[in-house]
Coordinates of C-alpha atoms in Angstrom, one line a residue:
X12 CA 20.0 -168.1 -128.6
X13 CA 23.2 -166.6 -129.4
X14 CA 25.7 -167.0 -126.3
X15 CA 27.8 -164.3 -124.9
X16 CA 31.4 -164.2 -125.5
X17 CA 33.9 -163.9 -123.0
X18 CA 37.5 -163.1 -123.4
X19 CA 39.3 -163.8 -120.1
X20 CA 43.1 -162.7 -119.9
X21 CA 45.7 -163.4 -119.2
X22 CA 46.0 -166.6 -118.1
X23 CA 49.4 -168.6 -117.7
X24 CA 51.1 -172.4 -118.1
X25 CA 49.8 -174.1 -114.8
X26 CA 46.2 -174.0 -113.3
X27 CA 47.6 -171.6 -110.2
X28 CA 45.7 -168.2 -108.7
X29 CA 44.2 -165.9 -112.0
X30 CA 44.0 -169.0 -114.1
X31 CA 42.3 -171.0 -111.8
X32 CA 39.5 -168.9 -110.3
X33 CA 39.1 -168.4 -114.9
X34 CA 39.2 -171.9 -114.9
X35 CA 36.7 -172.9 -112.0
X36 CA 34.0 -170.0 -113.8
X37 CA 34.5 -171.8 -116.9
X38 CA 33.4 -175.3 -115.2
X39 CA 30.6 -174.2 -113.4
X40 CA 29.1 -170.9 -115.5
X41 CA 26.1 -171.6 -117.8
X42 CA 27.4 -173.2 -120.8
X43 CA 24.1 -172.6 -122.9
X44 CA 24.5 -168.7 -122.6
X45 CA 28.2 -167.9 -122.0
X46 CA 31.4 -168.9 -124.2
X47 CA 34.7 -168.2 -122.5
X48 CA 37.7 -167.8 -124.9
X49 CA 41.6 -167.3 -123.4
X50 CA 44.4 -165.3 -124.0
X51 CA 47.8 -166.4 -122.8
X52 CA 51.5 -165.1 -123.0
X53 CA 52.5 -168.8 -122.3
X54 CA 53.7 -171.2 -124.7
X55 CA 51.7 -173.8 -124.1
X56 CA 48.3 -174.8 -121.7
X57 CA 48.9 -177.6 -119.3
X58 CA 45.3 -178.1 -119.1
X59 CA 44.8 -176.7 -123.1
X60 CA 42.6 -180.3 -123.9
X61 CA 40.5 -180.0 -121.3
X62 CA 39.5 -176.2 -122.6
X63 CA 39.2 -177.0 -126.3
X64 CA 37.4 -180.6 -126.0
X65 CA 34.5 -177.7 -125.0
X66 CA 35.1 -175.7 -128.0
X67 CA 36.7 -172.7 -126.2
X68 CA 39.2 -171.1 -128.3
X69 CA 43.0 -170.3 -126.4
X70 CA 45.3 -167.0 -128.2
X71 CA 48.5 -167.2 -128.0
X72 CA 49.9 -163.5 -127.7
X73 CA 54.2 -163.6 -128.3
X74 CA 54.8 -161.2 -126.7
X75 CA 54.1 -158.7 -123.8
X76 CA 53.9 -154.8 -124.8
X77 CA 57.1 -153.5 -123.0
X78 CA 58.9 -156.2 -125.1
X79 CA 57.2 -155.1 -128.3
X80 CA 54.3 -152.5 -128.3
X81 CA 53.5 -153.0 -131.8
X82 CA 53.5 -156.5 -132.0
X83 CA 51.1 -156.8 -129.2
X84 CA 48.6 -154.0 -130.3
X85 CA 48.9 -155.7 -133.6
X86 CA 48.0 -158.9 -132.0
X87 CA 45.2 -158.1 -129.6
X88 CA 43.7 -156.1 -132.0
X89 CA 43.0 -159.5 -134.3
X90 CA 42.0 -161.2 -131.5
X91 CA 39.3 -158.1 -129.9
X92 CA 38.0 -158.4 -134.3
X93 CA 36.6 -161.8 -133.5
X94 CA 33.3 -160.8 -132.2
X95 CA 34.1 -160.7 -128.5
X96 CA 31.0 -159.1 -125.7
X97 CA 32.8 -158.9 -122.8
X98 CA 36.8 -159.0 -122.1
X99 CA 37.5 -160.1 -118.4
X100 CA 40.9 -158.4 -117.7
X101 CA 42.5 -159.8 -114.5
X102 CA 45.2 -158.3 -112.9
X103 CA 47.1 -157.4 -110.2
X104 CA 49.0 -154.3 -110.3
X105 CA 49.0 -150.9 -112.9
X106 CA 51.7 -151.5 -116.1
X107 CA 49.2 -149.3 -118.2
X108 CA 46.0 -149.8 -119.9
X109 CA 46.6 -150.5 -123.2
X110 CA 44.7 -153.5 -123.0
X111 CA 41.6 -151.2 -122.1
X112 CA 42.4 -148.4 -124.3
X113 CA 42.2 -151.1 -127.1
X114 CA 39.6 -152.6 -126.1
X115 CA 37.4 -149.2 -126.2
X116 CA 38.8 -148.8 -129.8
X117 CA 37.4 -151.7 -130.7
X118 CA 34.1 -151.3 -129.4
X119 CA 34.4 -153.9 -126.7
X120 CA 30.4 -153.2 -124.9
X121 CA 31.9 -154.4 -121.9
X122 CA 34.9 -154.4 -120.2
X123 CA 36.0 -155.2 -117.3
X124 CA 39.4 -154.8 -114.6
X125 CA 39.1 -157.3 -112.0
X126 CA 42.0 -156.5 -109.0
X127 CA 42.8 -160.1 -107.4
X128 CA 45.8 -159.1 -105.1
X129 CA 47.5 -155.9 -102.7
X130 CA 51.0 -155.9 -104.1
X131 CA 53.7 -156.6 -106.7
X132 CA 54.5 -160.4 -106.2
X133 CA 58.1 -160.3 -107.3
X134 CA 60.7 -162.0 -105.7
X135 CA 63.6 -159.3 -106.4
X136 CA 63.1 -156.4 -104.3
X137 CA 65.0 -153.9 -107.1
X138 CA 62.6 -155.0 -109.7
X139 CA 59.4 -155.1 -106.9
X140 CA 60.1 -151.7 -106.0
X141 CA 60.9 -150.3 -109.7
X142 CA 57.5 -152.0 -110.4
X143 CA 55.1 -150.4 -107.0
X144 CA 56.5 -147.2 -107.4
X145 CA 55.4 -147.5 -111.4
X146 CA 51.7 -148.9 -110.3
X147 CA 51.5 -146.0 -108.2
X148 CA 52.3 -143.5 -111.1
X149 CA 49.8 -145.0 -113.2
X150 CA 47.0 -145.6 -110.7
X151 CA 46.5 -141.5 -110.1
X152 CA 45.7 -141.9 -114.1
X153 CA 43.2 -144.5 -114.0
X154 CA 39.7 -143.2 -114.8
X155 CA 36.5 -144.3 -114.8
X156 CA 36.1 -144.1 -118.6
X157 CA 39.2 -147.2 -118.8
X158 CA 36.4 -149.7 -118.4
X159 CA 32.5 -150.4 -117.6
X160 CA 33.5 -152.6 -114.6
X161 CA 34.9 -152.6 -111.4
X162 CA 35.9 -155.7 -109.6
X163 CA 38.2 -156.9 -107.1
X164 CA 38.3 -159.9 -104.9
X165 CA 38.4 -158.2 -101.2
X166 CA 38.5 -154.1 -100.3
X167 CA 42.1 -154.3 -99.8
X168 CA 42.7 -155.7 -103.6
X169 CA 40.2 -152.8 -104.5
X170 CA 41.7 -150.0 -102.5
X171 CA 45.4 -151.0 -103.9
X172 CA 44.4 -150.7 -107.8
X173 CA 41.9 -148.2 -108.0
X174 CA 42.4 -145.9 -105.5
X175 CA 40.5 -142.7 -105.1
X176 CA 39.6 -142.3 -108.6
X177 CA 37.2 -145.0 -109.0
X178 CA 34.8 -144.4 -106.4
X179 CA 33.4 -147.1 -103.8
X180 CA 29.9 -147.3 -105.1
X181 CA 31.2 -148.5 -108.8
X182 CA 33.2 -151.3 -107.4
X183 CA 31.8 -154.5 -107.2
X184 CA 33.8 -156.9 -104.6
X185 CA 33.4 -160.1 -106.1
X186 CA 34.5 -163.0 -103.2
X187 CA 36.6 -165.7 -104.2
X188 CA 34.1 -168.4 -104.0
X189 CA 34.5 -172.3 -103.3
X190 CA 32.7 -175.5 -103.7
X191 CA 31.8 -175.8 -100.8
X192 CA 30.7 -179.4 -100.7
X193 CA 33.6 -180.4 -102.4
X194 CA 35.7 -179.0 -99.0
X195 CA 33.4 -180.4 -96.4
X196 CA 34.9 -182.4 -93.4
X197 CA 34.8 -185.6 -94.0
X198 CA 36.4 -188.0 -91.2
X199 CA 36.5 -191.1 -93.4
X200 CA 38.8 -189.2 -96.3
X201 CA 40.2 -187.9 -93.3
X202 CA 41.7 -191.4 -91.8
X203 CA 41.8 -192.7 -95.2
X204 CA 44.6 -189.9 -96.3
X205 CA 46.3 -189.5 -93.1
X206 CA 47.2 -193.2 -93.4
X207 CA 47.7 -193.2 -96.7
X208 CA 50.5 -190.6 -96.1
X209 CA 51.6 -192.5 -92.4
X210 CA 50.3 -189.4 -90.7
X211 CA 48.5 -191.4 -88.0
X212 CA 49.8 -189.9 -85.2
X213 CA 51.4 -187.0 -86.4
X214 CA 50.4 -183.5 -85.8
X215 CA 50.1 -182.2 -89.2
X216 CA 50.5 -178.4 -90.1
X217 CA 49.4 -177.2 -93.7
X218 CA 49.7 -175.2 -96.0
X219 CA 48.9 -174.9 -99.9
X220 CA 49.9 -171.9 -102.4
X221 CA 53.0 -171.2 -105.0
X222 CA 56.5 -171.0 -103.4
X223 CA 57.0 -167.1 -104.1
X224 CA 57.9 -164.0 -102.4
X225 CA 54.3 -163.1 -101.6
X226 CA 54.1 -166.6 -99.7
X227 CA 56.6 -166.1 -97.4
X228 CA 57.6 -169.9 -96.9
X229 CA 60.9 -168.5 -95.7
X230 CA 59.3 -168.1 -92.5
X231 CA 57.0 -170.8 -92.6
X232 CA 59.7 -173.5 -92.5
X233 CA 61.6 -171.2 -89.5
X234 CA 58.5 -171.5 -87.8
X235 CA 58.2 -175.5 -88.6
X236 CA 61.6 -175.6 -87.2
X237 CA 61.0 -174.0 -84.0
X238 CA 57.8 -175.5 -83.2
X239 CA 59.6 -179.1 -84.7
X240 CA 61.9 -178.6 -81.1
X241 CA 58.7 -179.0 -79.4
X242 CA 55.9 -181.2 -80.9
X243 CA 58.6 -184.6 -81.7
X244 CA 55.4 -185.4 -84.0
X245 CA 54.7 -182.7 -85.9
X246 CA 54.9 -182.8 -89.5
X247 CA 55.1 -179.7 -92.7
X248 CA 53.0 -180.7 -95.5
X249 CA 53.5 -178.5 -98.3
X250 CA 50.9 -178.3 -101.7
X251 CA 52.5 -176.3 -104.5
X252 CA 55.2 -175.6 -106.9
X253 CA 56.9 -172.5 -108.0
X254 CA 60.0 -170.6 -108.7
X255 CA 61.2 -170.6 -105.0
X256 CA 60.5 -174.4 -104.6
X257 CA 64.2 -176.0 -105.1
X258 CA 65.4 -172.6 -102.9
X259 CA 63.0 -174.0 -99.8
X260 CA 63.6 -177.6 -100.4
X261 CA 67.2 -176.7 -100.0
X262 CA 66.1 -174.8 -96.4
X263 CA 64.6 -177.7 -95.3
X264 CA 67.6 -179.8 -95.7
X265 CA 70.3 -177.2 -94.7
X266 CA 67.9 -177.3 -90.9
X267 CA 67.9 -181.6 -91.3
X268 CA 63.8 -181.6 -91.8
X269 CA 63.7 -183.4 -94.7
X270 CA 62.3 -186.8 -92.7
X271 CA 59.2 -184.2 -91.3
X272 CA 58.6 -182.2 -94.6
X273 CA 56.4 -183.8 -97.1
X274 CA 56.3 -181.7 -100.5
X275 CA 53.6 -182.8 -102.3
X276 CA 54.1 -180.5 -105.5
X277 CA 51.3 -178.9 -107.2
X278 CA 47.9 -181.5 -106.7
X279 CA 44.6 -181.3 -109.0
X280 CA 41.4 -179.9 -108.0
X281 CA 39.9 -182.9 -106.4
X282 CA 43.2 -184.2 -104.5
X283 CA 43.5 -181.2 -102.5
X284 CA 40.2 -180.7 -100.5
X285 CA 41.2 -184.9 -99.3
X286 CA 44.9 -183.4 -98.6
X287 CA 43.4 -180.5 -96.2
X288 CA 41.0 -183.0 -94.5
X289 CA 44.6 -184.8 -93.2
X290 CA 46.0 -181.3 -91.7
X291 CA 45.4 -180.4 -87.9
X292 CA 46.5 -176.6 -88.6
X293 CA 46.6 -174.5 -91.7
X294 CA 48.9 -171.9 -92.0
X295 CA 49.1 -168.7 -94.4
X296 CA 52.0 -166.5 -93.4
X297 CA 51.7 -164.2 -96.0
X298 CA 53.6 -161.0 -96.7
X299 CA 50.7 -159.7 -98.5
X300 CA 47.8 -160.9 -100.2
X301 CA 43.7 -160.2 -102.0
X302 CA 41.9 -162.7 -100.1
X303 CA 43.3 -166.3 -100.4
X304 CA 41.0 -168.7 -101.7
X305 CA 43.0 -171.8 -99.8
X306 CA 41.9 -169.7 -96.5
X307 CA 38.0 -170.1 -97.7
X308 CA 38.7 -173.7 -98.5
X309 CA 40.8 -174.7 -95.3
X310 CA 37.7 -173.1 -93.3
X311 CA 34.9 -174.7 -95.2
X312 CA 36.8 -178.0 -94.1
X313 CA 36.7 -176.9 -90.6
X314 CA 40.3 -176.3 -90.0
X315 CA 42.0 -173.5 -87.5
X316 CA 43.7 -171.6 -89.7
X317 CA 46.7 -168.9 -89.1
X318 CA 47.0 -166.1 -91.3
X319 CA 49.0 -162.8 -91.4
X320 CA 47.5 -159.8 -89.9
X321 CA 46.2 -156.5 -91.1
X322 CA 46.3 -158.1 -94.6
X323 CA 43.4 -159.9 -95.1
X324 CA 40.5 -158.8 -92.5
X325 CA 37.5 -160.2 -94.9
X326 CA 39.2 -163.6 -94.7
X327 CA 37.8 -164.5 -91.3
X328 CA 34.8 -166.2 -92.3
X329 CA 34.7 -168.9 -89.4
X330 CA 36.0 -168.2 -85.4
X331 CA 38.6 -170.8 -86.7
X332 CA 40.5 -168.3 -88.0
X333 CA 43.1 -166.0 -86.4
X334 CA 45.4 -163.4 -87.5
X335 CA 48.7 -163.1 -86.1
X336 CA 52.1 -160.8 -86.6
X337 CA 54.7 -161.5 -88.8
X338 CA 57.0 -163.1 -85.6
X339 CA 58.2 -166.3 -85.5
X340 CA 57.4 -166.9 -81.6
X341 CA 53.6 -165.9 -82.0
X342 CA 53.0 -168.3 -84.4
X343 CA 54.8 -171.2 -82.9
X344 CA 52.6 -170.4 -79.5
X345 CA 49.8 -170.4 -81.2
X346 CA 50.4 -174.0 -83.2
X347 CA 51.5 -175.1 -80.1
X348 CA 48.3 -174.5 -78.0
X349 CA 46.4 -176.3 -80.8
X350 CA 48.1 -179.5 -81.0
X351 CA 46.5 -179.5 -77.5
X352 CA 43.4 -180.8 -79.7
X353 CA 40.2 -178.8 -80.6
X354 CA 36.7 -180.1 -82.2
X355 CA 36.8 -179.8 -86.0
X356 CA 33.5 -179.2 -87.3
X357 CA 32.1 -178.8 -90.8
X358 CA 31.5 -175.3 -91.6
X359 CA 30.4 -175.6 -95.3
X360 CA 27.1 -174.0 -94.4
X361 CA 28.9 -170.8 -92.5
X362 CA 30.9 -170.3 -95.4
X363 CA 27.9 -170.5 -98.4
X364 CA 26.2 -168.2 -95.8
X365 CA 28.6 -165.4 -96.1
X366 CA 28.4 -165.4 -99.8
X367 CA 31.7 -167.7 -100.4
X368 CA 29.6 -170.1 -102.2
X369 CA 30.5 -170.6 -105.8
X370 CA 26.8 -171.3 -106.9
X371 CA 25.7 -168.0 -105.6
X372 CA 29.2 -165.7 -106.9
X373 CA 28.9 -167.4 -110.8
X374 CA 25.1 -166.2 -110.7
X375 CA 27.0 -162.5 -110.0
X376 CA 28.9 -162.7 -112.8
X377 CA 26.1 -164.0 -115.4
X378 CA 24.4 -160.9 -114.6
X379 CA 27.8 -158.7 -115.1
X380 CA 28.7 -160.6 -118.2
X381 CA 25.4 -159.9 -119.7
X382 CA 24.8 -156.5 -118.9
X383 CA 22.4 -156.6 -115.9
X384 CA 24.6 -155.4 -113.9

């Protein structure tokens, strides 16, 4: 049987957000029936072995189009002649659609815009600003006709690229789903990695995700501080890398936390779910967001969670989340009252109920990727 081919773009260097929700369909999609392919703007694939060893081809495109229009045209165009069923576009804010108008020219059967976020994530606020009020310009001229799919990860991420023109009914809100086994609570990893990191009797608040603007560890580690003054044990770990790392590390020192801030750097798929079992709190002070797939896993493991408000209302799954304002003393009251202890619970089967497993959101996309849908 002849499989369907996938092209999934863009994806970039490291295994972070777009790449690695491409990266987990890869692993667990049907292999017999679907072939994904990559295109990437990077120079190289940290994880480009692991992707070819199971014959999956990677494009390297050298440019972008508002560095060279015809060079990239050019390019995609070669790539989109290779016999390609589906293109997977994932994005998260309007530049154009030249990708999809090319795509259409080349007779693409189906294509699809996936929306995975509900702003600009750039750190400078000239070039953040210069870039909404462009995505808003474009957005009144996206049509129904740019593509034959509609996806986004949470209503918010939906309502922020498509707008009114695409109407409700068309657009398919596709949850970012977890292995939920994988994330379980598990008390022996649980002692095993607290002591392995001399955690024993430390309050430990968490938090995993790039170190960007749209993170807001800023405020994070100005909470960690205050809260620090009051709980002598409590102790910042930190899972991630990115171009704000050196600039927070430096934060850390400036306030004399270095001895209570453990930055782990960016961990593989299997370290983290035994890294979340060691946290007591996980905390997601966001300035914006889709719907954060470390907020799925941190629940699944069964820990209270804090998270922005207003931003992400589909991301309380479990009653161990809650949503707080962007102010400094609400979070540390609320970080304070749970270092007064709670029951942590696994909540695995919560989670796969509300349609968060990955088993039941790749079975969704096999019937999108091959027309059924």
């Amino acid at each position: 049987m002849k499989k369907i081919k996938v092209l999934q773009l863009p994806i970039v260097a490291r295994r972070d957000g777009i790449t690695h929700y491409a990266m987990r369909n890869w692993e667990f999609i049907d292999k017999t029936r679907f072939q994904f392919d990559f295109v990437t703007f990077s120079k190289s694939l940290d994880f480009e072995d692991e992707l070819t060893k199971d014959g999956c081809k990677i494009h390297y495109v050298s440019c972008y189009a508002e560095e060279n229009e015809e060079q990239f045209i050019s390019e995609l165009k070669t790539i989109l002649s290779m016999g390609y069923d589906v293109i997977h576009l994932h994005t998260s804010y309007w530049k154009s659609f030249l990708v999809e108008e090319i795509a259409i020219e080349a007779g693409i059967p189906i294509i699809i815009v996936h929306s995975h976020n509900s702003m600009v994530c750039l750190s400078d606020p000239d070039l953040r600003q210069k870039a909404i009020e462009r995505h808003e310009q474009q957005k009144t001229l996206f049509m129904p006709h740019h593509a034959t799919h509609f996806l986004a990860c949470s209503q918010p991420a939906a309502n922020w690229l498509y707008g009114p023109q695409i109407p409700k009914e068309k657009i398919h809100i596709l949850k970012n789903a977890i292995d939920t086994d994988e994330f379980a609570f598990n008390p022996k990893i649980r002692k095993e990695y607290r002591e392995k990191f001399s955690l024993e009797d430390s309050f430990v608040i968490g938090h995993v995700g790039r170190f960007a603007y749209q993170k807001n560890h800023e405020m994070l580690i100005e909470i960690f501080e205050k809260v620090s003054m009051e709980l002598p044990k409590a102790k910042l770990m930190l899972i991630g890398d990115g171009v704000r790392f050196d600039f927070i590390k430096e934060k850390v020192s400036s306030l004399g936390l270095e001895d209570r801030v453990l930055f782990l750097g960016r961990q593989s798929d299997t370290e983290v779910p035994k890294l979340m079992q060691a946290m007591d709190v996980f905390c997601n002070p966001s300035r914006f967001g889709g719907l954060d797939l470390t907020l799925v896993e941190a629940q699944t493991s069964g820990l209270k969670c804090l998270v922005t408000a207003d931003i992400m209302p589909e991301s309380k799954i479990t009653e161990n989340l809650q949503f707080l304002p962007l102010d400094v003393n609400a979070w540390c009251e609320a970080i304070i009252e749970l270092s007064k202890g709670y029951t942590r619970t696994d909540c695995k089967d919560i989670v796969a109920s509300a349609g968060y497993s990955l088993e039941n959101q790749i079975h969704e996309l096999e019937k999108i990727y091959s027309g059924q849908e």
